[in-house]
Amino acid sequence: MRFKRKLHQLASSRRLWRTATVLFAIAYGLIIFIMWTSLGDNDVKISKVQHYKHGRIPIPVTKPPCSYNLEENRKPQFISLGREIWLLQAVFNRLNNETFIRILASMPTWKEMSPIYCLVKTDFGITEAFRADVKYLKSSRHKINSAYQLVCNVTGKVTDNPCSLRVSFETSINSNWTTLNVLDSVQKGKGNIGVCLSPIYFGDIPEHHLVEMLELQIMIYDHVYIYDTSHSTIINHYRSRPNVTVWDWSMPKILQNTTYRFGLPLAYAHCLRAASTSLLFFADLDEVLVPEKEPLWPTLPHSSSAYCLSTIYIEPVYGAVPLTGSSTESRKCSSRMKCFVKPSTIENIDTWGTPELYEGNIFVITMDVATVKHYAPCRNQHCLNKCNDIPIQDRIVADRYESRLKKAIQRVMHSLHYKPAE
């Protein structure tokens, strides 16, 4: 009996040992699985060693399309990175067999900065850090804060839009980081041509004149992009128009008085990437692009990256005169050229609307397809040197649009001020 009891105890201990061994193997397998699936959630250099020390060949991970709301993600939003740096937007860009992530940022002009890194999950499921090249946007005009582009070259590591990325001053995943959604630069095609209007304080413009200039822009372009700094009743009225996009341009107070013209360089750079039309023009509210023939846009050669036009100041002799007014006596002043562009071929737009092209794109100057008319006094010396002091009668814009413009203004003013009887 004692011998049988001993055998029974031995068998039980073996079963316990076997059970413990199985449980240990399962636990070890779970640990290995968790470590494998979480590669990249630690420091980048460690992740690479873990990935290759088992002799595995990296296999690209199939990624679903970006799930964020595209229209919401196009909206400009200033996000603090710290150290006086504000991030605005990230864009995924394919160019000449290379891939980049370009981040718009406002930074102190020419101040020595710590390196900035893009932390991106690669096609192999690893999160890697890429040091950003800092590119100054020349249009910033040397203010206290200027517009910059942070460019991370992710060629060979990221082939499709990663949807989001982290931006940090350190390469460690565990450091402080800021998350941005990533737009895709090729999402275009909403109409033929759009205009990006400069951010200004609309509250300083007389109501009738503001409506007149906005309605005129809407008649000329397929889509109008407005950067709203004032939240005026009139601008709010245009938010419901299907061919108008109003973006709230809510700059941090610290930037409002330290950047050029309400952050114009950043607004233009944002519109270049966020607007969805095939062609874009960049203008002040009182600059009117007048085609020689209508419709102009379908007749343009598709091989060109930009079409540059002559600009003429139409300076009212007796003060500012609305286009629909009876007096159009003006003097004519030639000025710089302005261009409308294919956004996918352009890296940046300066404050005069002149493009800086990506390498390898075609830049074509066209003088005769349209004219840019600037209905404002000529104040800079370059313009004053080319003024014709003989008053002229400028009727091209008024004759072409006056009838439709008056009716459009009446509709808007009626909508703004008519109150139904209670």
Short mmCIF file of C-alpha atoms in Angstrom, two decimals:
data_model
loop_
_atom_site.label_atom_id
_atom_site.label_comp_id
_atom_site.label_asym_id
_atom_site.label_seq_id
_atom_site.Cartn_x
_atom_site.Cartn_y
_atom_site.Cartn_z
CA MET A 1 0.00 0.00 0.00
CA ARG A 2 2.77 2.38 0.93
CA PHE A 3 4.51 1.63 -2.38
CA LYS A 4 1.31 2.33 -4.35
CA ARG A 5 0.84 5.62 -2.48
CA LYS A 6 4.39 6.60 -3.41
CA LEU A 7 3.73 5.86 -7.09
CA HIS A 8 0.50 7.87 -6.99
CA GLN A 9 2.28 10.86 -5.42
CA LEU A 10 5.04 10.65 -8.03
CA ALA A 11 2.51 10.59 -10.88
CA SER A 12 0.68 13.57 -9.41
CA SER A 13 3.89 15.58 -9.09
CA ARG A 14 4.76 14.74 -12.72
CA ARG A 15 1.32 15.97 -13.84
CA LEU A 16 1.82 19.16 -11.84
CA TRP A 17 5.27 19.61 -13.35
CA ARG A 18 3.91 19.00 -16.85
CA THR A 19 1.08 21.49 -16.24
CA ALA A 20 3.51 24.08 -14.90
CA THR A 21 5.74 23.58 -17.94
CA VAL A 22 2.81 24.10 -20.32
CA LEU A 23 1.67 27.23 -18.47
CA PHE A 24 5.22 28.60 -18.51
CA ALA A 25 5.47 27.98 -22.27
CA ILE A 26 2.16 29.76 -22.86
CA ALA A 27 3.24 32.73 -20.73
CA TYR A 28 6.59 32.91 -22.52
CA GLY A 29 4.82 32.81 -25.89
CA LEU A 30 2.50 35.63 -24.85
CA ILE A 31 5.47 37.75 -23.74
CA ILE A 32 7.23 37.18 -27.08
CA PHE A 33 4.01 38.01 -28.98
CA ILE A 34 3.48 41.24 -27.02
CA MET A 35 7.11 42.29 -27.56
CA TRP A 36 6.80 41.55 -31.29
CA THR A 37 3.56 43.45 -31.82
CA SER A 38 4.73 46.46 -29.82
CA LEU A 39 7.98 46.97 -31.73
CA GLY A 40 8.63 50.67 -32.12
CA ASP A 41 6.88 51.67 -28.93
CA ASN A 42 10.28 52.05 -27.28
CA ASP A 43 13.41 53.87 -28.35
CA VAL A 44 13.94 53.68 -32.12
CA LYS A 45 17.47 52.18 -32.04
CA ILE A 46 16.44 49.40 -29.62
CA SER A 47 13.44 48.60 -31.81
CA LYS A 48 15.66 48.04 -34.84
CA VAL A 49 17.88 45.57 -32.91
CA GLN A 50 14.87 43.65 -31.61
CA HIS A 51 13.44 43.49 -35.10
CA TYR A 52 16.48 41.97 -36.77
CA LYS A 53 18.17 39.88 -34.04
CA HIS A 54 15.76 36.99 -34.67
CA GLY A 55 16.80 36.93 -38.32
CA ARG A 56 13.36 37.96 -39.55
CA ILE A 57 12.86 39.66 -42.92
CA PRO A 58 10.76 42.83 -42.50
CA ILE A 59 7.42 42.56 -44.28
CA PRO A 60 5.39 45.71 -45.09
CA VAL A 61 2.30 46.06 -42.96
CA THR A 62 -0.98 46.57 -44.82
CA LYS A 63 -2.47 49.82 -43.51
CA PRO A 64 -6.09 50.92 -43.78
CA PRO A 65 -6.84 54.33 -45.34
CA CYS A 66 -6.88 57.35 -43.05
CA SER A 67 -10.06 57.38 -40.98
CA TYR A 68 -10.13 61.06 -40.03
CA ASN A 69 -12.64 63.54 -41.50
CA LEU A 70 -10.83 65.07 -44.47
CA GLU A 71 -12.70 68.38 -44.52
CA GLU A 72 -12.21 68.81 -40.78
CA ASN A 73 -8.53 68.00 -41.11
CA ARG A 74 -8.00 70.65 -43.79
CA LYS A 75 -8.85 73.37 -41.26
CA PRO A 76 -5.84 75.35 -40.00
CA GLN A 77 -5.07 74.79 -36.33
CA PHE A 78 -2.09 76.20 -34.45
CA ILE A 79 -0.62 73.61 -32.06
CA SER A 80 2.18 74.49 -29.65
CA LEU A 81 5.32 72.35 -29.79
CA GLY A 82 6.97 74.39 -27.05
CA ARG A 83 10.05 76.64 -27.24
CA GLU A 84 8.03 79.31 -29.13
CA ILE A 85 7.28 76.93 -32.01
CA TRP A 86 3.75 76.54 -33.39
CA LEU A 87 2.81 73.75 -35.81
CA LEU A 88 0.05 74.30 -38.35
CA GLN A 89 -0.23 71.38 -40.75
CA ALA A 90 1.49 68.18 -41.94
CA VAL A 91 1.34 66.96 -45.55
CA PHE A 92 2.50 63.70 -47.15
CA ASN A 93 4.26 64.44 -50.42
CA ARG A 94 5.58 62.18 -53.21
CA LEU A 95 8.18 63.81 -55.44
CA ASN A 96 10.60 62.34 -58.00
CA ASN A 97 10.53 58.83 -56.48
CA GLU A 98 11.02 60.25 -53.00
CA THR A 99 8.55 60.68 -50.17
CA PHE A 100 8.46 63.49 -47.65
CA ILE A 101 6.38 64.74 -44.76
CA ARG A 102 6.27 68.54 -44.77
CA ILE A 103 5.16 70.40 -41.65
CA LEU A 104 4.25 74.09 -41.65
CA ALA A 105 5.46 75.92 -38.56
CA SER A 106 5.85 79.39 -37.09
CA MET A 107 9.20 79.84 -35.36
CA PRO A 108 11.34 82.73 -34.07
CA THR A 109 13.30 84.11 -37.02
CA TRP A 110 16.86 82.80 -37.33
CA LYS A 111 16.96 81.60 -33.71
CA GLU A 112 19.16 78.59 -32.94
CA MET A 113 16.84 75.66 -32.37
CA SER A 114 17.24 72.13 -31.07
CA PRO A 115 16.77 69.44 -33.72
CA ILE A 116 13.15 68.52 -34.42
CA TYR A 117 12.12 64.96 -35.27
CA CYS A 118 9.19 63.35 -37.06
CA LEU A 119 8.20 60.12 -35.33
CA VAL A 120 6.42 57.99 -37.92
CA LYS A 121 5.30 54.36 -38.06
CA THR A 122 7.00 52.89 -41.12
CA ASP A 123 5.67 50.33 -43.59
CA PHE A 124 7.31 47.60 -41.44
CA GLY A 125 5.34 48.48 -38.31
CA ILE A 126 8.28 50.16 -36.58
CA THR A 127 8.11 53.73 -35.29
CA GLU A 128 11.22 55.58 -36.48
CA ALA A 129 12.50 59.08 -35.87
CA PHE A 130 13.49 61.23 -38.86
CA ARG A 131 15.35 64.48 -38.29
CA ALA A 132 13.57 67.39 -39.98
CA ASP A 133 15.37 69.76 -42.33
CA VAL A 134 14.28 73.30 -41.45
CA LYS A 135 13.48 75.46 -44.48
CA TYR A 136 12.80 79.19 -44.13
CA LEU A 137 9.93 80.43 -46.29
CA LYS A 138 11.34 83.52 -47.99
CA SER A 139 8.02 85.36 -47.95
CA SER A 140 8.14 85.85 -44.18
CA ARG A 141 9.72 89.33 -44.40
CA HIS A 142 12.09 88.98 -41.41
CA LYS A 143 9.55 89.56 -38.65
CA ILE A 144 10.08 88.37 -35.07
CA ASN A 145 8.30 85.13 -35.98
CA SER A 146 8.51 83.66 -39.47
CA ALA A 147 7.07 80.81 -41.48
CA TYR A 148 9.13 77.65 -41.83
CA GLN A 149 8.75 74.25 -43.40
CA LEU A 150 10.00 71.19 -41.50
CA VAL A 151 10.83 68.50 -44.08
CA CYS A 152 11.29 64.85 -43.08
CA ASN A 153 12.56 62.56 -45.84
CA VAL A 154 10.91 59.16 -45.30
CA THR A 155 11.91 57.61 -48.64
CA GLY A 156 12.14 53.82 -48.49
CA LYS A 157 10.45 53.67 -45.11
CA VAL A 158 6.96 55.11 -45.70
CA THR A 159 5.24 54.68 -49.07
CA ASP A 160 1.67 55.70 -48.19
CA ASN A 161 0.20 58.47 -46.08
CA PRO A 162 0.82 57.43 -42.45
CA CYS A 163 -2.35 59.36 -41.43
CA SER A 164 -0.67 60.81 -38.35
CA LEU A 165 2.77 61.49 -36.94
CA ARG A 166 4.40 62.68 -33.76
CA VAL A 167 6.70 65.70 -33.62
CA SER A 168 9.28 65.97 -30.88
CA PHE A 169 12.64 67.44 -29.88
CA GLU A 170 13.83 63.92 -28.97
CA THR A 171 13.94 60.55 -30.71
CA SER A 172 12.47 58.60 -27.81
CA ILE A 173 8.84 57.55 -28.05
CA ASN A 174 8.55 58.14 -24.31
CA SER A 175 9.46 61.83 -24.59
CA ASN A 176 7.01 64.71 -24.88
CA TRP A 177 5.50 64.75 -28.35
CA THR A 178 2.80 66.50 -30.36
CA THR A 179 0.47 64.59 -32.69
CA LEU A 180 -0.63 65.90 -36.11
CA ASN A 181 -2.89 64.35 -38.72
CA VAL A 182 -1.22 64.11 -42.13
CA LEU A 183 -2.95 65.34 -45.27
CA ASP A 184 -2.24 63.81 -48.66
CA SER A 185 -1.03 66.43 -51.15
CA VAL A 186 -2.68 64.77 -54.16
CA GLN A 187 -6.30 65.16 -53.00
CA LYS A 188 -7.27 67.80 -55.57
CA GLY A 189 -9.84 68.32 -58.29
CA LYS A 190 -12.75 70.24 -56.75
CA GLY A 191 -13.51 72.55 -59.69
CA ASN A 192 -11.08 74.16 -62.12
CA ILE A 193 -9.61 77.13 -60.28
CA GLY A 194 -9.83 78.61 -56.81
CA VAL A 195 -8.55 81.73 -55.08
CA CYS A 196 -6.93 81.94 -51.65
CA LEU A 197 -7.73 85.35 -50.17
CA SER A 198 -5.21 86.93 -47.81
CA PRO A 199 -6.13 86.95 -44.11
CA ILE A 200 -7.24 90.46 -43.15
CA TYR A 201 -9.46 92.05 -40.53
CA PHE A 202 -12.73 92.25 -42.45
CA GLY A 203 -14.33 94.41 -39.76
CA ASP A 204 -12.50 97.48 -41.09
CA ILE A 205 -14.09 97.28 -44.57
CA PRO A 206 -17.41 99.05 -45.29
CA GLU A 207 -20.20 96.50 -45.45
CA HIS A 208 -21.36 97.18 -49.02
CA HIS A 209 -17.82 97.21 -50.38
CA LEU A 210 -16.93 93.94 -48.61
CA VAL A 211 -19.98 92.18 -50.09
CA GLU A 212 -19.20 93.62 -53.52
CA MET A 213 -15.61 92.36 -53.56
CA LEU A 214 -16.54 88.92 -52.22
CA GLU A 215 -19.34 88.46 -54.75
CA LEU A 216 -17.00 89.48 -57.56
CA GLN A 217 -14.43 86.87 -56.49
CA ILE A 218 -17.19 84.23 -56.37
CA MET A 219 -18.21 85.09 -59.96
CA ILE A 220 -14.68 84.71 -61.29
CA TYR A 221 -13.54 81.50 -59.55
CA ASP A 222 -14.97 78.02 -59.07
CA HIS A 223 -14.10 78.14 -55.37
CA VAL A 224 -13.11 80.89 -52.92
CA TYR A 225 -11.06 80.23 -49.77
CA ILE A 226 -11.38 82.84 -47.01
CA TYR A 227 -9.22 83.13 -43.88
CA ASP A 228 -11.50 84.72 -41.30
CA THR A 229 -9.89 86.75 -38.51
CA SER A 230 -12.91 88.84 -37.48
CA HIS A 231 -15.95 86.49 -37.35
CA SER A 232 -18.09 89.24 -38.84
CA THR A 233 -21.75 88.73 -39.72
CA ILE A 234 -20.98 89.04 -43.42
CA ILE A 235 -18.25 86.40 -43.42
CA ASN A 236 -20.47 84.06 -41.41
CA HIS A 237 -23.11 84.48 -44.14
CA TYR A 238 -20.72 82.98 -46.70
CA ARG A 239 -20.03 79.83 -44.66
CA SER A 240 -23.15 78.22 -46.11
CA ARG A 241 -22.14 78.80 -49.75
CA PRO A 242 -21.14 75.54 -51.47
CA ASN A 243 -18.43 77.28 -53.52
CA VAL A 244 -16.91 79.14 -50.54
CA THR A 245 -14.73 77.72 -47.78
CA VAL A 246 -14.27 79.89 -44.68
CA TRP A 247 -11.40 78.84 -42.44
CA ASP A 248 -11.12 80.36 -38.96
CA TRP A 249 -7.65 81.89 -38.80
CA SER A 250 -7.22 81.88 -35.02
CA MET A 251 -3.57 82.78 -34.55
CA PRO A 252 -2.22 82.71 -30.99
CA LYS A 253 -2.02 86.24 -29.58
CA ILE A 254 1.74 85.98 -29.27
CA LEU A 255 1.97 85.63 -33.07
CA GLN A 256 -0.60 88.22 -34.17
CA ASN A 257 1.71 91.23 -33.87
CA THR A 258 4.99 89.46 -34.58
CA THR A 259 4.26 87.92 -38.00
CA TYR A 260 3.81 89.51 -41.40
CA ARG A 261 0.21 90.54 -42.22
CA PHE A 262 -1.76 88.24 -39.92
CA GLY A 263 0.53 85.33 -40.82
CA LEU A 264 0.04 85.70 -44.58
CA PRO A 265 3.00 83.43 -45.53
CA LEU A 266 1.60 80.60 -43.41
CA ALA A 267 -1.93 81.13 -44.74
CA TYR A 268 -0.73 80.94 -48.34
CA ALA A 269 1.36 77.83 -47.58
CA HIS A 270 -1.62 76.23 -45.85
CA CYS A 271 -4.01 77.02 -48.72
CA LEU A 272 -1.53 75.64 -51.26
CA ARG A 273 -1.84 72.25 -49.56
CA ALA A 274 -5.37 72.27 -48.13
CA ALA A 275 -7.33 73.73 -51.07
CA SER A 276 -8.81 71.10 -53.36
CA THR A 277 -9.03 72.88 -56.73
CA SER A 278 -6.76 71.94 -59.63
CA LEU A 279 -5.44 75.51 -60.02
CA LEU A 280 -4.98 78.21 -57.38
CA PHE A 281 -4.59 81.97 -57.38
CA PHE A 282 -3.43 83.97 -54.34
CA ALA A 283 -4.78 87.48 -53.91
CA ASP A 284 -5.84 90.29 -51.64
CA LEU A 285 -9.56 90.97 -51.49
CA ASP A 286 -9.24 94.00 -53.80
CA GLU A 287 -7.21 92.15 -56.46
CA VAL A 288 -9.35 90.96 -59.35
CA LEU A 289 -8.18 88.47 -61.97
CA VAL A 290 -9.84 89.42 -65.27
CA PRO A 291 -9.60 86.84 -68.10
CA GLU A 292 -9.31 88.21 -71.63
CA LYS A 293 -11.78 85.52 -72.74
CA GLU A 294 -14.24 83.40 -70.83
CA PRO A 295 -14.10 80.61 -69.98
CA LEU A 296 -10.32 80.82 -69.71
CA TRP A 297 -9.23 77.86 -67.58
CA PRO A 298 -10.07 74.86 -69.84
CA THR A 299 -7.97 76.34 -72.66
CA LEU A 300 -4.69 76.49 -70.71
CA PRO A 301 -1.88 74.01 -71.53
CA HIS A 302 -1.73 71.25 -68.93
CA SER A 303 2.07 70.95 -69.05
CA SER A 304 2.67 74.21 -67.20
CA SER A 305 3.17 74.52 -63.46
CA ALA A 306 2.36 78.23 -63.18
CA TYR A 307 0.84 81.00 -65.29
CA CYS A 308 2.10 84.48 -64.45
CA LEU A 309 0.16 87.61 -65.32
CA SER A 310 0.81 91.33 -65.30
CA THR A 311 -0.65 93.30 -62.39
CA ILE A 312 -2.10 96.78 -62.79
CA TYR A 313 -3.08 99.13 -60.00
CA ILE A 314 -6.35 100.87 -60.75
CA GLU A 315 -5.99 103.79 -58.38
CA PRO A 316 -9.15 105.87 -57.83
CA VAL A 317 -8.36 109.56 -58.23
CA TYR A 318 -11.14 110.69 -55.91
CA GLY A 319 -10.82 108.03 -53.23
CA ALA A 320 -11.99 104.45 -53.16
CA VAL A 321 -14.89 103.91 -55.55
CA PRO A 322 -16.93 100.68 -55.51
CA LEU A 323 -16.90 98.79 -58.80
CA THR A 324 -20.64 99.24 -59.13
CA GLY A 325 -20.37 103.00 -58.57
CA SER A 326 -20.90 105.53 -61.34
CA SER A 327 -17.39 107.02 -61.29
CA THR A 328 -14.54 104.85 -62.57
CA GLU A 329 -11.92 107.51 -63.28
CA SER A 330 -8.56 106.07 -62.27
CA ARG A 331 -4.87 106.10 -63.01
CA LYS A 332 -3.03 103.03 -64.19
CA CYS A 333 0.16 101.75 -62.50
CA SER A 334 2.02 98.64 -63.65
CA SER A 335 3.26 96.44 -60.83
CA ARG A 336 4.78 93.03 -60.17
CA MET A 337 3.52 89.85 -61.76
CA LYS A 338 1.22 87.42 -59.97
CA CYS A 339 0.65 83.77 -60.82
CA PHE A 340 -1.93 81.06 -60.58
CA VAL A 341 -0.45 77.63 -60.10
CA LYS A 342 -0.87 73.87 -60.04
CA PRO A 343 -0.61 73.16 -56.29
CA SER A 344 0.95 69.70 -56.67
CA THR A 345 4.00 71.19 -58.45
CA ILE A 346 4.61 74.13 -56.10
CA GLU A 347 6.67 74.10 -52.90
CA ASN A 348 5.86 77.61 -51.72
CA ILE A 349 4.16 80.89 -52.68
CA ASP A 350 5.67 84.22 -51.69
CA THR A 351 3.65 87.21 -50.49
CA TRP A 352 3.36 88.57 -54.05
CA GLY A 353 1.85 85.32 -55.31
CA THR A 354 5.01 84.21 -57.14
CA PRO A 355 5.68 80.45 -56.88
CA GLU A 356 8.72 78.46 -55.88
CA LEU A 357 8.57 75.21 -57.83
CA TYR A 358 9.62 71.70 -56.92
CA GLU A 359 12.65 70.61 -58.90
CA GLY A 360 11.84 69.34 -62.38
CA ASN A 361 8.57 71.20 -62.91
CA ILE A 362 7.91 73.58 -65.80
CA PHE A 363 7.51 77.28 -65.15
CA VAL A 364 5.70 79.14 -67.93
CA ILE A 365 5.09 82.89 -68.05
CA THR A 366 1.94 83.86 -69.90
CA MET A 367 1.18 87.54 -70.33
CA ASP A 368 -1.94 87.67 -72.45
CA VAL A 369 -4.56 85.29 -71.03
CA ALA A 370 -5.67 87.57 -68.20
CA THR A 371 -4.81 90.70 -66.21
CA VAL A 372 -4.75 91.22 -62.46
CA LYS A 373 -6.41 94.51 -61.50
CA HIS A 374 -5.62 95.85 -58.05
CA TYR A 375 -8.29 98.36 -57.01
CA ALA A 376 -6.26 100.27 -54.45
CA PRO A 377 -3.85 103.22 -54.19
CA CYS A 378 -0.32 102.47 -55.34
CA ARG A 379 1.96 102.98 -52.31
CA ASN A 380 5.30 101.32 -53.08
CA GLN A 381 8.08 102.93 -55.08
CA HIS A 382 8.24 100.12 -57.62
CA CYS A 383 4.64 100.79 -58.51
CA LEU A 384 4.88 104.59 -58.38
CA ASN A 385 7.69 104.57 -60.94
CA LYS A 386 5.31 102.99 -63.46
CA CYS A 387 2.22 105.12 -62.94
CA ASN A 388 0.39 106.87 -65.73
CA ASP A 389 -0.72 110.21 -64.26
CA ILE A 390 -3.32 110.67 -66.99
CA PRO A 391 -6.71 109.55 -65.62
CA ILE A 392 -8.28 106.63 -67.47
CA GLN A 393 -11.76 105.16 -67.67
CA ASP A 394 -11.55 101.56 -66.47
CA ARG A 395 -14.74 99.77 -67.42
CA ILE A 396 -13.65 96.20 -68.19
CA VAL A 397 -14.62 94.69 -64.84
CA ALA A 398 -17.72 96.84 -64.41
CA ASP A 399 -19.05 96.18 -67.92
CA ARG A 400 -18.52 92.43 -67.65
CA TYR A 401 -19.88 91.83 -64.16
CA GLU A 402 -21.87 94.92 -63.16
CA SER A 403 -25.37 93.64 -63.89
CA ARG A 404 -24.91 90.29 -62.11
CA LEU A 405 -22.94 91.95 -59.33
CA LYS A 406 -25.65 94.44 -58.41
CA LYS A 407 -28.26 91.67 -58.17
CA ALA A 408 -25.95 89.50 -56.06
CA ILE A 409 -25.23 92.37 -53.67
CA GLN A 410 -28.94 93.08 -53.28
CA ARG A 411 -29.63 89.43 -52.40
CA VAL A 412 -26.90 89.34 -49.77
CA MET A 413 -27.84 92.66 -48.18
CA HIS A 414 -31.50 91.61 -48.11
CA SER A 415 -30.54 88.32 -46.45
CA LEU A 416 -28.43 90.12 -43.85
CA HIS A 417 -30.88 92.84 -42.90
CA TYR A 418 -34.41 91.63 -43.71
CA LYS A 419 -36.35 90.60 -40.62
CA PRO A 420 -39.71 88.87 -41.16
CA ALA A 421 -42.68 90.42 -39.35
CA GLU A 422 -43.49 88.72 -36.07
#
